[in-house]
CSV table of C-alpha atoms in Angstrom, one decimal:
chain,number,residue,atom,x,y,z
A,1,UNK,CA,70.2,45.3,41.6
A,2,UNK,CA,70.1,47.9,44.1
A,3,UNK,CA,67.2,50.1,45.1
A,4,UNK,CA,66.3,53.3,43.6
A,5,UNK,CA,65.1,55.6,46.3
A,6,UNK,CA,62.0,58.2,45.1
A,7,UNK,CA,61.4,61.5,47.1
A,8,UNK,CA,58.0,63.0,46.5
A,9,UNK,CA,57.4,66.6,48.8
A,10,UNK,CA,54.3,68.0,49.6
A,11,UNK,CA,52.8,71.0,48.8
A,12,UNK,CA,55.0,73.8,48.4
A,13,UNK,CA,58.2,72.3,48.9
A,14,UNK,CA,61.4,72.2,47.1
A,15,UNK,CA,63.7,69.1,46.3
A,16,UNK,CA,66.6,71.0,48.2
A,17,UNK,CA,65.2,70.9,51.7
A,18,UNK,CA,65.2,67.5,51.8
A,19,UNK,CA,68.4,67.5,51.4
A,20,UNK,CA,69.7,66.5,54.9
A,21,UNK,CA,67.3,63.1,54.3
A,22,UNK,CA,69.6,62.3,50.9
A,23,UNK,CA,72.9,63.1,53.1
A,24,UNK,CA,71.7,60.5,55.8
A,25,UNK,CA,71.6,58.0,52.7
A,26,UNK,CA,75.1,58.7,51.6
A,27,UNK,CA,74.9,54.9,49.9
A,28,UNK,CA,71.8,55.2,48.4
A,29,UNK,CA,70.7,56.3,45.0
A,30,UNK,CA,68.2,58.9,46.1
A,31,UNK,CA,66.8,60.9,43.9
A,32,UNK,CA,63.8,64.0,44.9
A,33,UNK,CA,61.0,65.2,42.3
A,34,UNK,CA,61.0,68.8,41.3
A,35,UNK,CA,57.4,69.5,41.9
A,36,UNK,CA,58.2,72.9,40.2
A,37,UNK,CA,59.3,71.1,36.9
A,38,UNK,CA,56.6,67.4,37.2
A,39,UNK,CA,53.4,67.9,39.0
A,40,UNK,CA,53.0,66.0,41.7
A,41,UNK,CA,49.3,64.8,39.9
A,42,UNK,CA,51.3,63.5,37.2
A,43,UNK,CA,51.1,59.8,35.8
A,44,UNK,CA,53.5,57.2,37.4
A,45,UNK,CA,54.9,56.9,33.7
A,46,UNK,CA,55.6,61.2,33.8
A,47,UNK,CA,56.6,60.5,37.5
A,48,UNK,CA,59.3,57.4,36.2
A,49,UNK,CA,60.5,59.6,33.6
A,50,UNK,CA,61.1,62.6,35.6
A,51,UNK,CA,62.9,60.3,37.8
A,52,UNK,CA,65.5,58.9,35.1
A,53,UNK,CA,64.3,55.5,36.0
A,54,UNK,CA,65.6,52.8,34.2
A,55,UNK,CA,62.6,50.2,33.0
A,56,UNK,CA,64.0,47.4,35.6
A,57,UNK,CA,64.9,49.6,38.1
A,58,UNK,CA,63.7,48.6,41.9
A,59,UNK,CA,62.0,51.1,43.4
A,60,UNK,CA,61.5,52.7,46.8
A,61,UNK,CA,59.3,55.7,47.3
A,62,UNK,CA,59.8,58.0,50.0
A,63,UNK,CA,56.2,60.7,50.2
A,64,UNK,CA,55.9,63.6,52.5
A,65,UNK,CA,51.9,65.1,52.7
A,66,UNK,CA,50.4,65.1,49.5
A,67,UNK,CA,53.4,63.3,48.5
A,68,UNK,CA,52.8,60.6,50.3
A,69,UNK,CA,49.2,59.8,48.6
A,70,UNK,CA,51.1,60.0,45.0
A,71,UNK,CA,53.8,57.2,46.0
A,72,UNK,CA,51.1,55.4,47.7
A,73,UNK,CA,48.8,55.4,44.8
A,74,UNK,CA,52.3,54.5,42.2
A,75,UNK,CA,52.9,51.7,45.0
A,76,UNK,CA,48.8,50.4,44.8
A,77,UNK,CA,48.4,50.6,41.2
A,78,UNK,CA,51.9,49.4,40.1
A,79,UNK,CA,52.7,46.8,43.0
A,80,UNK,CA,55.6,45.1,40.9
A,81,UNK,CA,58.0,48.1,40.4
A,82,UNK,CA,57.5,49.0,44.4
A,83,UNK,CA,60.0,47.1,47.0
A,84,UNK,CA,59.8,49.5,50.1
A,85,UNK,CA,57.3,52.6,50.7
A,86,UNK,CA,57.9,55.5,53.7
A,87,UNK,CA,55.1,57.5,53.7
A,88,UNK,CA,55.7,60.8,55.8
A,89,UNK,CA,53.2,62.8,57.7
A,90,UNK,CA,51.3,61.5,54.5
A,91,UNK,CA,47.9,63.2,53.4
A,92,UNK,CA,44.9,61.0,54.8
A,93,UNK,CA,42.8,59.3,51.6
A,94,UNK,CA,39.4,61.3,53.5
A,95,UNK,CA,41.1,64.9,52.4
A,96,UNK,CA,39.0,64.7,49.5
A,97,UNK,CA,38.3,68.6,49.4
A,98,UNK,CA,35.5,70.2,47.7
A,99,UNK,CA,34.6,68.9,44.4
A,100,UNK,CA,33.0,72.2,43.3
A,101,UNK,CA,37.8,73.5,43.0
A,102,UNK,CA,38.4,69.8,41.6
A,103,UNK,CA,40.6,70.6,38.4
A,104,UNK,CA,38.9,71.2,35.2
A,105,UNK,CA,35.7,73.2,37.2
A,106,UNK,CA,35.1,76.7,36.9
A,107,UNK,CA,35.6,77.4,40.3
A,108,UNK,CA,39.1,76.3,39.5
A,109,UNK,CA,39.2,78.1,36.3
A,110,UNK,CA,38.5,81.1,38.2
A,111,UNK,CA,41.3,80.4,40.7
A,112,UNK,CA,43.6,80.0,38.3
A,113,UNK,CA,42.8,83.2,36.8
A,114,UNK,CA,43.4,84.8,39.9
A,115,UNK,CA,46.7,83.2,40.6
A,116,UNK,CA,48.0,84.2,37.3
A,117,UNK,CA,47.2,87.8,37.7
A,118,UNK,CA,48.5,87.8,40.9
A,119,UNK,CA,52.0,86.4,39.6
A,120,UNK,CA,51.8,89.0,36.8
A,121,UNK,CA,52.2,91.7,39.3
A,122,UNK,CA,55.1,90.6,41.0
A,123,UNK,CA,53.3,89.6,44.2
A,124,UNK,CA,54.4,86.3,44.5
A,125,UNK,CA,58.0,88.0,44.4
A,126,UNK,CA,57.0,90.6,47.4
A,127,UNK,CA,55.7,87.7,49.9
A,128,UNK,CA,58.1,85.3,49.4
A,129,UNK,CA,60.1,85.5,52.1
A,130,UNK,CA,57.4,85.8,54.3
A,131,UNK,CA,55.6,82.9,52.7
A,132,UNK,CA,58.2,80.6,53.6
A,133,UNK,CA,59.2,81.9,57.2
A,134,UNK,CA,55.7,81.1,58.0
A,135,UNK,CA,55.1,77.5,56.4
A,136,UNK,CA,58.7,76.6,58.1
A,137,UNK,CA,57.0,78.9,61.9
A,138,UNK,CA,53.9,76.6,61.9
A,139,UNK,CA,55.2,73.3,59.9
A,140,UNK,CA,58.1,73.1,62.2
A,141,UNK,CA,59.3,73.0,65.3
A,142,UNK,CA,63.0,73.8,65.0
A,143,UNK,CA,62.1,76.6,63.1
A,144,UNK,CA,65.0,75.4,60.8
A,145,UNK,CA,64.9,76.6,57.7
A,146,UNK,CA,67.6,75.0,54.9
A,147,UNK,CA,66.7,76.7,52.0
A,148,UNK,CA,68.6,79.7,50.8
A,149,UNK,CA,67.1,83.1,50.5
A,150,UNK,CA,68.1,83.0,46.9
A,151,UNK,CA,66.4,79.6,46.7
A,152,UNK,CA,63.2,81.0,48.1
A,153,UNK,CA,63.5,84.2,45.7
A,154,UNK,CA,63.7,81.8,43.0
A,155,UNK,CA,61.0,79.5,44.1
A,156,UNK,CA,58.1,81.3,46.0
A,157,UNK,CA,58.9,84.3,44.9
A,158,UNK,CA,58.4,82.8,40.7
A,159,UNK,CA,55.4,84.2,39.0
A,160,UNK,CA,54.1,80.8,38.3
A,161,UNK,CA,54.4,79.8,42.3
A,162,UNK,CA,51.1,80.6,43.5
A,163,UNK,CA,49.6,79.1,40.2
A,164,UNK,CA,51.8,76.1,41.3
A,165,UNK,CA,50.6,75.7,44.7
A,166,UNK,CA,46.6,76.0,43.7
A,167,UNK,CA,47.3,73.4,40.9
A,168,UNK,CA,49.0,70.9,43.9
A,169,UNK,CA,46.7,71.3,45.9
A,170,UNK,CA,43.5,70.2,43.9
A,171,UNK,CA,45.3,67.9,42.2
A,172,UNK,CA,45.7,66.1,45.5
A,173,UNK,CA,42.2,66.3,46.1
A,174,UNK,CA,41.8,63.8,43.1
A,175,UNK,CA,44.5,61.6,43.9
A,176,UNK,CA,43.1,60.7,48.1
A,177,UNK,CA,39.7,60.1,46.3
A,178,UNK,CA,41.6,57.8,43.7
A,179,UNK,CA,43.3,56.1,46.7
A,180,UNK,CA,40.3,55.9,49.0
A,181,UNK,CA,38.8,53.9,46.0
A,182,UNK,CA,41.8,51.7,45.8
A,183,UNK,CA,41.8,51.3,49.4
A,184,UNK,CA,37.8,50.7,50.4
A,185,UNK,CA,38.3,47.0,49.7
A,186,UNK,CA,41.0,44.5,51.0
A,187,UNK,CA,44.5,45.2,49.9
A,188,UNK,CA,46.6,43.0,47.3
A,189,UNK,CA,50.0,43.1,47.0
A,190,UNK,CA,51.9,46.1,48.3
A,191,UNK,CA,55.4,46.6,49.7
A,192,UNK,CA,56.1,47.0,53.3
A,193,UNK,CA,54.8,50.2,54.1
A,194,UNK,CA,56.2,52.4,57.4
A,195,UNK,CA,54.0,55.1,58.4
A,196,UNK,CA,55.7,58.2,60.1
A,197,UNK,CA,53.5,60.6,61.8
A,198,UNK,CA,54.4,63.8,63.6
A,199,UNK,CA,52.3,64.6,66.7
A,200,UNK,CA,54.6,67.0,67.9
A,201,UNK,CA,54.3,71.3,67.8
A,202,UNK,CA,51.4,72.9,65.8
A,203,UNK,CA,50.2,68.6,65.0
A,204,UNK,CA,50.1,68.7,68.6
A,205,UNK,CA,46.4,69.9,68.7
A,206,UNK,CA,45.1,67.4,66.2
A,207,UNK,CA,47.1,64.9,67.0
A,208,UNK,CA,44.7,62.3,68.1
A,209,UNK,CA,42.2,62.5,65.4
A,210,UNK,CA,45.4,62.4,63.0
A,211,UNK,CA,47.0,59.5,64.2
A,212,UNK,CA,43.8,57.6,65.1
A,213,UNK,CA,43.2,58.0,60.7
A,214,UNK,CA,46.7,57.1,60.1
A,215,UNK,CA,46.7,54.1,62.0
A,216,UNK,CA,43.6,53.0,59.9
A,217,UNK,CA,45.6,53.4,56.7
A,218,UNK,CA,47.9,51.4,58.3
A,219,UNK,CA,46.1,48.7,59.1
A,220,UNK,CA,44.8,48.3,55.6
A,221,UNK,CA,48.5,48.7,54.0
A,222,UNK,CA,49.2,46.1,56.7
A,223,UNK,CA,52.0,48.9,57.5
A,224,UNK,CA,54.1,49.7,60.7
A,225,UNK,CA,53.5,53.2,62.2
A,226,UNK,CA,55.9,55.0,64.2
A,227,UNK,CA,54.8,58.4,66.4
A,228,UNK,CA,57.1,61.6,66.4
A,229,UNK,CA,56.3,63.6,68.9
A,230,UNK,CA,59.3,66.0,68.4
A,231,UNK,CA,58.2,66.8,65.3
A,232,UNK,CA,55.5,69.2,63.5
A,233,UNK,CA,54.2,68.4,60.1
A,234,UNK,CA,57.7,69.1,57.9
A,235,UNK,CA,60.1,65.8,59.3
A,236,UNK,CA,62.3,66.4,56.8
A,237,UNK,CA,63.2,69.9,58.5
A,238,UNK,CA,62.8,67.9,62.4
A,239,UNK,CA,63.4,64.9,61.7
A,240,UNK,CA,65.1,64.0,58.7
A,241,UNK,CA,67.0,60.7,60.3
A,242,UNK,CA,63.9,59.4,61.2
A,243,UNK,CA,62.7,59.3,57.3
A,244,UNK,CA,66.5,58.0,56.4
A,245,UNK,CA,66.4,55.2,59.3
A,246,UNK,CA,62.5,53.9,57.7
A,247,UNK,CA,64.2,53.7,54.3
A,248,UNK,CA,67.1,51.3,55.7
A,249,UNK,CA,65.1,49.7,58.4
C-alpha cells in the first residue's frame, strides 16, 4: 500500500501555499489540512477524517510550526498508523505559553470576545493584505509570496480570521505541554523522524538557542536534523524541495 502524505501548517497559514511542496511530490498522494475548516487542536480521529483517510491507510505526516507538535503528538500517541514524520521549523514542546490564555479561561474568553468584535467591523478585511505581506517580510527570506490577493481577501481578510488565529495559537499552547509530557520519559516506538530547521534571515538571531532545543527533540525522537541556513521560519515559501526531499529520503 502506498503512503499517504499529511500536511499540517502553522499558525496562520493556508493549504495553498504549500503548494509548491505537493508539486515537488508529483507521485505522492499528498494531501494539506484546511486549518480554516479543522483546527489544528483537533483529535487525531477529526484530523483522520478531515484527511479522507482510509482506516488502513499508511501514513506520513509532514508539520510546519505548530503543525509540527500536532503530527508529532498523532505520531507519539498513535505510533502504528505513523511510517515517516518531517517535522518543519516545528514548535519546541517548552512553548508552553501562559496558562492564565489556555482555552476555556477567562482571559481567553475575553480574547475571544475581542476578536469577534473586531471581525464584526470589518477589520480583519481592512489589514489583510498587510497582515500577510508582513508574516511572508519577516517569515521569509525570498519574500515570495504564493498566495493570491483574492486568496488573502478570502482568508485573512474573513471575519472569523483573527478569532481563528487566537484559537491556534492557545490551542498549541496545550498540545507542546501534551507533548512535553509524552516526551519527559524515554521514547517507544515512533517512526523515523527528520527534523528541518531554518537558521537563516529573521531565525538568524535565535538561531543557536533554536537549534540547540531542536536538536534535544531530536535526540529523544532518535531523529536526524538537517540545518537551513537559506531559510527563515516559512520553508515551504524558501525551501519547499527541502521538505519534499525529507519526505522521499
Amino acid at each position: 500500500m502506498s503512503l499517504t502524505w499529511i500536511v499540517v501548517p502553522g499558525l496562520a497559514e493556508t493549504p495553498e501555499e504549500f503548494g509548491r511542496v505537493v508539486e515537488l511530490l508529483p507521485d505522492a498522494d499528498v494531501r494539506v489540512l484546511d486549518p480554516w475548516r479543522t483546527p489544528l487542536a483537533s483529535d487525531v480521529d477529526a484530523l483522520r477524517a478531515a484527511a479522507g483517510l482510509a482506516p488502513d491507510a499508511e501514513v506520513g505526516l509532514i508539520g510546519h510550526s505548530i503543525g509540527g507538535l500536532v503530527v508529532l503528538r498523532w505520531a507519539l500517541t498513535r505510533p502504528l498508523e505513523v511510517r515517516k514524520l518531517v517535522l518543519v521549523d516545528t514548535s519546541l514542546t517548552s512553548e508552553t505559553g501562559w496558562s492564565v490564555f489556555y482555552p476555556g479561561t477567562r482571559a481567553d474568553r475575553i480574547l475571544r470576545s475581542i476578536t469577534t468584535s473586531l471581525g464584526r467591523i470589518g477589520l480583519p478585511r481592512l489589514t489583510a493584505g498587510a497582515l500577510r505581506w508582513l508574516v511572508t517580510r519577516i517569515g521569509s527570506i525570498s519574500h515570495h509570496d504564493s498566495l493570491s490577493k483574492a486568496t488573502i481577501r478570502e482568508r485573512y481578510g474573513a471575519p472569523t480570521a483573527w478569532l481563528l488565529f487566537w484559537t491556534e495559537l492557545a490551542g498549541s499552547w496545550v498540545i507542546a505541554s501534551e507533548v512535553a509530557k509524552l516526551t519527559a520519559g524515554p521514547v517507544g516506538t515512533i517512526a523515523p523522524t527528520t527534523m528541518l530547521v531554518a537558521t537563516g534571515g529573521t531565525s538568524r538571531p535565535t538561531a543557536r538557542s533554536w537549534l540547540a532545543g531542536s536538536r534535544r527533540l531530536a535526540e529523544v525522537l532518535g531523529a536526524t536534523v538537517e540545518v537551513l541556513p537559506d531559510a527563515a521560519h516559512l520553508v515551504h515559501l524558501d525551501r519547499p524541495d527541502a521538505i519534499a526531499a525529507a519526505a522521499l529520503s
